[in-house]
Tab-separated table of C-alpha atoms and ligand atoms in Angstrom:
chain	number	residue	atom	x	y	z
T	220	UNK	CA	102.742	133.220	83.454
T	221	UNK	CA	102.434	130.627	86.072
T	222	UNK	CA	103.475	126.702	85.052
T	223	UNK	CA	102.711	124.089	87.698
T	224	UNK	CA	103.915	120.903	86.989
T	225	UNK	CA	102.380	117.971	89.441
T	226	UNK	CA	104.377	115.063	90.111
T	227	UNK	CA	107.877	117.245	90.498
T	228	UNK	CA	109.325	115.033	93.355
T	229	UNK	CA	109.339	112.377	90.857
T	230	UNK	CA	112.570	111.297	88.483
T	231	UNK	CA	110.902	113.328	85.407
T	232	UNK	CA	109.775	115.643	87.360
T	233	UNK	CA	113.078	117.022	88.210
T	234	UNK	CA	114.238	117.170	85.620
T	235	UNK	CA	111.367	119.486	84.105
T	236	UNK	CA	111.942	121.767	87.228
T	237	UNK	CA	115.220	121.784	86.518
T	238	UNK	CA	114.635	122.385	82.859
T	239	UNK	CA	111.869	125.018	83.464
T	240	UNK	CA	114.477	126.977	86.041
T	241	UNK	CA	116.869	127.634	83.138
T	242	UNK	CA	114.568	129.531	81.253
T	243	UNK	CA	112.425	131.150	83.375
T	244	UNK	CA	111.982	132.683	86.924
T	245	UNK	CA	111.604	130.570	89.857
T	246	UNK	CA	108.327	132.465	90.773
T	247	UNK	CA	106.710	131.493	87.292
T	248	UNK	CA	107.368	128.041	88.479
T	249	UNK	CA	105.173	125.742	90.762
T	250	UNK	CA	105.915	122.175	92.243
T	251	UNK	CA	103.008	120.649	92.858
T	252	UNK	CA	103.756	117.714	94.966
T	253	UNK	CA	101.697	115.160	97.172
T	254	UNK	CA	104.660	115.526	99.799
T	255	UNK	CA	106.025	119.038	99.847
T	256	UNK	CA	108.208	118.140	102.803
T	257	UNK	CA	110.491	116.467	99.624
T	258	UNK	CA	110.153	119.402	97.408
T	259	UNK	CA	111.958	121.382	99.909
T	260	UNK	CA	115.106	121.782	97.377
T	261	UNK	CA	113.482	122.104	93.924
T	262	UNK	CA	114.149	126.098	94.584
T	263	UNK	CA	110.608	127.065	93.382
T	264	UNK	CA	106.832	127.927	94.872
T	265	UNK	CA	105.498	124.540	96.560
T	266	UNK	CA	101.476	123.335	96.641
T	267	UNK	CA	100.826	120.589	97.724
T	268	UNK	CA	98.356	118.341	95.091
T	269	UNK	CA	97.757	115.027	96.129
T	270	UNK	CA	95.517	113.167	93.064
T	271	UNK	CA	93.966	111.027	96.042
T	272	UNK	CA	92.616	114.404	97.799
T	273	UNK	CA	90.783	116.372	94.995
T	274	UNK	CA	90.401	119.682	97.364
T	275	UNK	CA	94.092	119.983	97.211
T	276	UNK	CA	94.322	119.803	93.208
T	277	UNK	CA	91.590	122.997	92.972
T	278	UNK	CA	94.341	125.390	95.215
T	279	UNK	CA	97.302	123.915	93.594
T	280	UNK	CA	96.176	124.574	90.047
T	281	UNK	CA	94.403	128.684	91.148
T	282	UNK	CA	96.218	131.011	88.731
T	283	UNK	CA	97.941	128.622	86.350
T	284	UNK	CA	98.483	129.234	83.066
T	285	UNK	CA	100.253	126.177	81.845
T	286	UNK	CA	99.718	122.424	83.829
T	287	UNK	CA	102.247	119.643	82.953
T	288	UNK	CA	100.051	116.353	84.550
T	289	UNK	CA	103.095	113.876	85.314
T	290	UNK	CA	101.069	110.392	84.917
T	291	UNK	CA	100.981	109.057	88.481
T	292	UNK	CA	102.814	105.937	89.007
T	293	UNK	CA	99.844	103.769	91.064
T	294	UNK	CA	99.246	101.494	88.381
T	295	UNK	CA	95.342	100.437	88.160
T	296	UNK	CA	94.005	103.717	90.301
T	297	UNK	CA	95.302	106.192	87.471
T	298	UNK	CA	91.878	107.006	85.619
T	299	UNK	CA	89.834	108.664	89.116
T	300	UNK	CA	93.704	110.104	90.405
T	301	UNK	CA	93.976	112.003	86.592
T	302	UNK	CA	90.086	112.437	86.331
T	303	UNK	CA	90.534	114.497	89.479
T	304	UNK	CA	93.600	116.647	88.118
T	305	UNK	CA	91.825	117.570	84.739
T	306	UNK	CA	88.378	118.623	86.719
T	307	UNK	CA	90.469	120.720	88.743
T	308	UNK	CA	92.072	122.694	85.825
T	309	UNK	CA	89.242	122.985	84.025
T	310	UNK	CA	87.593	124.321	87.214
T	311	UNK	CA	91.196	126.612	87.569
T	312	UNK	CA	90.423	127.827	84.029
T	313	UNK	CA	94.337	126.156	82.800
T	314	UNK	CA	95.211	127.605	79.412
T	315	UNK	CA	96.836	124.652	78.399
T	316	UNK	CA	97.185	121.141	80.156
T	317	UNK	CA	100.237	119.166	78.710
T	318	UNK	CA	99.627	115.146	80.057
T	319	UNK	CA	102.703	112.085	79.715
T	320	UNK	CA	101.093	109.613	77.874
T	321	UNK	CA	101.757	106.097	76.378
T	322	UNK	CA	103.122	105.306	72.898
T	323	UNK	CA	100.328	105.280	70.234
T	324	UNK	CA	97.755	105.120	73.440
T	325	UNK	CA	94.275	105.057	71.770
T	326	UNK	CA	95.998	101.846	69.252
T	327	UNK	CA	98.274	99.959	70.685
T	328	UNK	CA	98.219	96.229	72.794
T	329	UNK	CA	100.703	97.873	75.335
T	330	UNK	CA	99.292	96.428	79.044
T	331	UNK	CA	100.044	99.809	80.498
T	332	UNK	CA	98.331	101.942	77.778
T	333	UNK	CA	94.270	102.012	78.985
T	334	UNK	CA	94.610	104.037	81.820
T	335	UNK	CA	96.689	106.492	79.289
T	336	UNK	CA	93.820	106.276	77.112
T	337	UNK	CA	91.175	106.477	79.131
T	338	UNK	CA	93.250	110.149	80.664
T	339	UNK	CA	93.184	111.277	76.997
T	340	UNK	CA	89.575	110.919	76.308
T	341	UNK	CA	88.770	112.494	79.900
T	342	UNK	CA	91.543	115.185	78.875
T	343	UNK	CA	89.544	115.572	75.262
T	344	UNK	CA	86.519	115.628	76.900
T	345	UNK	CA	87.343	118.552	79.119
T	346	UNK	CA	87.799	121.499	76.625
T	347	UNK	CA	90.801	122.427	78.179
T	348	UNK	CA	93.823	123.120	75.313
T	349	UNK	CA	96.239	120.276	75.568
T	350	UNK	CA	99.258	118.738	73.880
T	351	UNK	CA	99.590	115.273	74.509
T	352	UNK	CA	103.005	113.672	74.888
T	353	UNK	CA	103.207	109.676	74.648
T	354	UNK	CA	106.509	108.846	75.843
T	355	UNK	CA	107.838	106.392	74.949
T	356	UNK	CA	110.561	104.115	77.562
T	357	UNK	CA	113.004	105.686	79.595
T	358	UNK	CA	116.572	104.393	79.024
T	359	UNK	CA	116.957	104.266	82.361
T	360	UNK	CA	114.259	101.262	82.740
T	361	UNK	CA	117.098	98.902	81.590
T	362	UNK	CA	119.356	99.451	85.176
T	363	UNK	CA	118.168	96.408	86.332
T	364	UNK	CA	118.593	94.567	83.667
T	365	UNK	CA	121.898	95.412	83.215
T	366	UNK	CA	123.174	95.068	86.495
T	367	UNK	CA	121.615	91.720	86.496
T	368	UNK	CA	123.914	91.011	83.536
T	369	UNK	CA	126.594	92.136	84.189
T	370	UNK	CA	126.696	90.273	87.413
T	371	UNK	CA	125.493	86.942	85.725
T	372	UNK	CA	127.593	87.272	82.432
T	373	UNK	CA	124.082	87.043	80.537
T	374	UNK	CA	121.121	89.407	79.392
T	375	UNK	CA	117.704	87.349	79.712
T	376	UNK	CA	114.341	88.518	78.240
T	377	UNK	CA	111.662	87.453	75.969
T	378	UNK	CA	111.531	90.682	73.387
T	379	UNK	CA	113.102	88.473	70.844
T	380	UNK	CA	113.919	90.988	67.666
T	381	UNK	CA	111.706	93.701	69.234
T	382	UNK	CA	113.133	96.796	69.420
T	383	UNK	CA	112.643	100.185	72.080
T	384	UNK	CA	112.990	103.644	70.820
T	385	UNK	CA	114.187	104.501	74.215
T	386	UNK	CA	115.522	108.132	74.982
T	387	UNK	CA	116.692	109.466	78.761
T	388	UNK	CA	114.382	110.872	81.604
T	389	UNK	CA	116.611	114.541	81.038
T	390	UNK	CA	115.631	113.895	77.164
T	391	UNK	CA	111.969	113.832	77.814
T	392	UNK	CA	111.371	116.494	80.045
T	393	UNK	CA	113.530	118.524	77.916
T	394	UNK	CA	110.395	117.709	75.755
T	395	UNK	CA	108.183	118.923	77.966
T	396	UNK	CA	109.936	122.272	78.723
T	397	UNK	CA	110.007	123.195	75.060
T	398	UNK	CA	106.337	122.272	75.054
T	399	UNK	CA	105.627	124.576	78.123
T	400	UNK	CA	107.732	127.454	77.360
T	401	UNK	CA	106.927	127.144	73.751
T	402	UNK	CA	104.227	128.411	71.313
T	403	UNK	CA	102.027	126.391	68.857
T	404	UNK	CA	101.446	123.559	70.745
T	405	UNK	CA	97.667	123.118	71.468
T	406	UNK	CA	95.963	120.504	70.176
T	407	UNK	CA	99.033	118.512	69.464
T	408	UNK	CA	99.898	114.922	69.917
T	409	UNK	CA	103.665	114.100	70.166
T	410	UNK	CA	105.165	110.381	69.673
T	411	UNK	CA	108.450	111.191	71.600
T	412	UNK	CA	110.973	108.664	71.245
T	413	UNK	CA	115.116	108.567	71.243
T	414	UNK	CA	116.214	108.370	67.546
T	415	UNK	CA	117.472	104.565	67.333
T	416	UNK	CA	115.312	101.741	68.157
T	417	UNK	CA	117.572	98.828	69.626
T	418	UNK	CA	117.364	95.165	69.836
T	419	UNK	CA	117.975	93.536	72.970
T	420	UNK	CA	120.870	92.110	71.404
T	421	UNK	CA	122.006	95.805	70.818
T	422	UNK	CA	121.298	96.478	74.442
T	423	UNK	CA	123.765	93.880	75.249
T	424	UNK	CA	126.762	95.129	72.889
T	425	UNK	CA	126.350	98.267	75.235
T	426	UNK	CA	125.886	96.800	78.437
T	427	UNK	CA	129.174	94.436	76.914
T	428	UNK	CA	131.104	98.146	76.314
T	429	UNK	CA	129.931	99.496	79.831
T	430	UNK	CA	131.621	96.296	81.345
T	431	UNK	CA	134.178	95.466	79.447
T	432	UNK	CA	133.358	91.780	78.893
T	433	UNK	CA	131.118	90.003	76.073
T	434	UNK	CA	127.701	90.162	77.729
T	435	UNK	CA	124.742	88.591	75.376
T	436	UNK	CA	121.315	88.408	74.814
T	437	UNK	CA	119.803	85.290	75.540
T	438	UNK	CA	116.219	85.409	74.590
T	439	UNK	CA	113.986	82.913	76.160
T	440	UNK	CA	110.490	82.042	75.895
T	441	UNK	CA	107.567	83.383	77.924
T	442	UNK	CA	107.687	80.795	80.522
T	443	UNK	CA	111.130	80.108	80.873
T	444	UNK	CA	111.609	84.454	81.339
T	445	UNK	CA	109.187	84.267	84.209
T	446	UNK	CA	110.817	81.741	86.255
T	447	UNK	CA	113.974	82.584	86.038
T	448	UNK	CA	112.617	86.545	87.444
T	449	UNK	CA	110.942	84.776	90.042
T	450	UNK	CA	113.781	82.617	90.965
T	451	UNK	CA	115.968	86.061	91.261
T	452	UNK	CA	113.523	86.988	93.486
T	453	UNK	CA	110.914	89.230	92.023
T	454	UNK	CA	107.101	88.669	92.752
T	455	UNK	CA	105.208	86.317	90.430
T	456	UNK	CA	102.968	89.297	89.765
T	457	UNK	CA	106.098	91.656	89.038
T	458	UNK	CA	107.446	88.909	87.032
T	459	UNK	CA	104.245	88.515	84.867
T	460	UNK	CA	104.293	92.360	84.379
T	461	UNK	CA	108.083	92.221	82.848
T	462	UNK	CA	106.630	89.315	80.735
T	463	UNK	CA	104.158	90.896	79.405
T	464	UNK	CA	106.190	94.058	78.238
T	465	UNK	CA	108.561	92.032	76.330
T	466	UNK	CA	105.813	90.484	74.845
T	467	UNK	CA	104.632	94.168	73.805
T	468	UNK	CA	108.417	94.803	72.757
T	469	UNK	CA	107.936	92.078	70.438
T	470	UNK	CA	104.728	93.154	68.716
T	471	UNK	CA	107.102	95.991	68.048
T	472	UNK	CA	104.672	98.177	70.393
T	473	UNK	CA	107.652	100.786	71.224
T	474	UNK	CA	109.502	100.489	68.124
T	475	UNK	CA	108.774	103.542	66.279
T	476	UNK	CA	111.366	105.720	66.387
T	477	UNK	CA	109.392	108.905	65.579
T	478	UNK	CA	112.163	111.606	65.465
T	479	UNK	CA	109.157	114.123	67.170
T	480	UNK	CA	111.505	114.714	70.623
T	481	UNK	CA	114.752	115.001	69.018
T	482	UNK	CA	112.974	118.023	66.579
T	483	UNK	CA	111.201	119.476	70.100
T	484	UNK	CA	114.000	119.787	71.755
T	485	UNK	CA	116.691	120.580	69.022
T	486	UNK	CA	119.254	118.136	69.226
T	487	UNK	CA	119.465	114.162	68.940
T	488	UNK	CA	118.440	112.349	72.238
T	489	UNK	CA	120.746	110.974	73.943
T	490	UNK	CA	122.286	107.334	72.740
T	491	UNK	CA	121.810	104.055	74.287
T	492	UNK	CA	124.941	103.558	75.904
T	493	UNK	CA	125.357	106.828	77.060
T	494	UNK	CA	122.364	106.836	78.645
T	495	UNK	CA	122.864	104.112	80.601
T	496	UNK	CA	126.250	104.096	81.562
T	497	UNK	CA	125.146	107.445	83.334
T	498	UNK	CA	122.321	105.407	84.950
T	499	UNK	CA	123.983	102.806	85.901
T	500	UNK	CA	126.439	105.219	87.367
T	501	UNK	CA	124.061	106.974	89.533
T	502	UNK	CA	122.133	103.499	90.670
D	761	NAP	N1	108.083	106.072	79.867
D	761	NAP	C1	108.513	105.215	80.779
D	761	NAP	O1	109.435	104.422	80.573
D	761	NAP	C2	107.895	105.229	82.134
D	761	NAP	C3	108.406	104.387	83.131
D	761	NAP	C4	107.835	104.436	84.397
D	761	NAP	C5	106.781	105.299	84.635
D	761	NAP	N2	106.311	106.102	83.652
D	761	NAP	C6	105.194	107.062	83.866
D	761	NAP	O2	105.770	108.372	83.883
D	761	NAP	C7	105.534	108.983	85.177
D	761	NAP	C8	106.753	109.790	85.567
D	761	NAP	O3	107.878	108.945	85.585
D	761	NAP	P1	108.907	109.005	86.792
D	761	NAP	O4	110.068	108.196	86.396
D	761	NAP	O5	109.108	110.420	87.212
D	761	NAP	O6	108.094	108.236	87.929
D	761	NAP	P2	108.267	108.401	89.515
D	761	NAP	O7	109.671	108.769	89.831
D	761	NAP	O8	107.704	107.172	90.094
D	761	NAP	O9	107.358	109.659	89.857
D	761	NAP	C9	105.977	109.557	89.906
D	761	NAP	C10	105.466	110.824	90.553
D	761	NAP	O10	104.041	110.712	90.688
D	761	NAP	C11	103.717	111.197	91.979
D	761	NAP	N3	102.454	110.646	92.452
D	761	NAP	C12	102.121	109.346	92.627
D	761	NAP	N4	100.891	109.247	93.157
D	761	NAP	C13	100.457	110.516	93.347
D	761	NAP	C14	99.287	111.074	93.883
D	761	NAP	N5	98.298	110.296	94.381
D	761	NAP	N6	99.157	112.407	93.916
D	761	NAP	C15	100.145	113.193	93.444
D	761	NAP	N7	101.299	112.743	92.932
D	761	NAP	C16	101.441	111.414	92.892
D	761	NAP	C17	104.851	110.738	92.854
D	761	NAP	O11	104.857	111.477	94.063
D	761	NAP	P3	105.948	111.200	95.231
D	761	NAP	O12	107.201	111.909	94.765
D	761	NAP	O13	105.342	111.810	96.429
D	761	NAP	O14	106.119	109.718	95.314
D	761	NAP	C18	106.033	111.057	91.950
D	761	NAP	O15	106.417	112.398	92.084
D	761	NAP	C19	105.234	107.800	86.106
D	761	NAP	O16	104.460	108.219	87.215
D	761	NAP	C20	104.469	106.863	85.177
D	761	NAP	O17	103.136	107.282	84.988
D	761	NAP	C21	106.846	106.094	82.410
């Protein structure tokens, strides 16, 4: 059994090398990476599979049985780059293509879910046995925003009462190793999610714990959110994106707190605070 898993230089990425290396063989295990030159230390077989260069995908895939497709992270080019990886391993004759999906993809008003959609229906489309796994946000998404407030006494947003079912990076790809090395998967669609959907005001009782001082959630409106990101310097367009995710938080877009990874992978994911203070440890 061969599992190549493309995007592996990425944050999730290691960790589902990582993952896949304490169950199996390093031979059974390939990185495919657009820059092998970084994979140099993942310890197992390196192709290089660039979704921009479709003759690479074709040799990276040969002799697979198992594909995880890490989404790429080059927002708006996403449907050719993953149109590209799923020709290739249906081409490569993949047993089983496992793809990192979006929360509730085909039904949801989340800004970043089309492209996930759209790589569903081409995944559908292909014949190829797949599990799908919509993961939902990584805990570790909130770094910034915690840094920011603990450095300005306040946590700003816009979510209002939304809530994220956030779990860690290591939590998800543990996910995606039981989903590889497992059996009965095909044809599956997980909702992954951590086990507690927070508030923003929760998110500030554990940034408050991590610091040591009363931090709190000041929610502000659309317009108000945007300025004061692009007054701390980010891009209007960056700014605009944030927006518009806390606006998704609000419609309660990520708020499902599915249980699905926590009974994949055995255990409870790991807690907000937890989570983060380990993030904000490493940042
Ligand atoms: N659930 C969430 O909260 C969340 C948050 C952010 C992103 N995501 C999605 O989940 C994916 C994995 O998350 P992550 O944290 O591991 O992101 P990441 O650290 O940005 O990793 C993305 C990976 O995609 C690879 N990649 C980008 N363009 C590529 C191309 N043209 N050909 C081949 N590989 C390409 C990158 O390669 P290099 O190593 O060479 O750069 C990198 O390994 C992201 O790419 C994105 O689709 C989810």
């Amino acid at each position: 059994m061969t599992i190549v898993v493309t995007g592996a230089t990425g944050q999730l990425g290691r960790h589902v090398i990582a993952g896949l290396r304490e169950t199996l063989p390093a031979e059974q295990i390939v990185a495919a990476v657009r820059s092998p030159e970084k994979a140099t230390d993942l310890g197992v077989q390196v192709r290089e599979a660039d979704y921009d260069r479709p003759e690479t995908l074709a040799a990276a895939f040969a002799g697979a049985s198992k594909v995880l497709l890490i989404s790429g992270n080059e927002v708006g080019r996403r449907v050719p780059q993953h149109q590209a990886a799923v020709d290739a391993a249906t081409q490569a004759g993949v047993a089983h293509l496992v793809y990192t999906s979006a929360p509730h993809a085909d039904d949801t008003t989340l800004v970043l879910a089309p492209e996930h959609k759209a790589t569903e229906e081409i995944i559908r489309a292909s014949g190829v046995p797949f599990t799908i796994l919509r993961n939902n946000w990584y805990t570790e998404n909130y770094v910034p925003n915690a840094q920011q407030a603990i450095a300005s006494g306040v946590l700003i947003g816009s979510a209002g009462s939304g809530r994220v079912a956030s779990a860690t990076r290591a939590d998800f790809a543990a996910g995606a190793v039981a989903v590889l090395t497992g059996e009965g998967h095909e044809g599956k669609v997980y909702e992954l999610a951590g086990d507690v959907a927070w508030t923003f005001d929760d998110l500030a009782a554990e940034i408050s714990a991590i610091a040591g001082t009363e931090i709190r959630y000041r929610d502000l409106t659309a317009d108000e959110h945007r300025a004061a990101l692009v007054e701390a310097g980010l891009p209007a367009e960056t700014a605009g994106f944030v927006v518009a995710l806390d606006r998704n938080i609000a419609e309660g877009t990520l708020a499902d707190a599915t249980g699905e990874l926590a009974a994949l992978i055995g255990r409870p994911t790991t807690p907000l605070g937890e989570g983060l203070a380990a993030a904000l440890k490493e940042a």
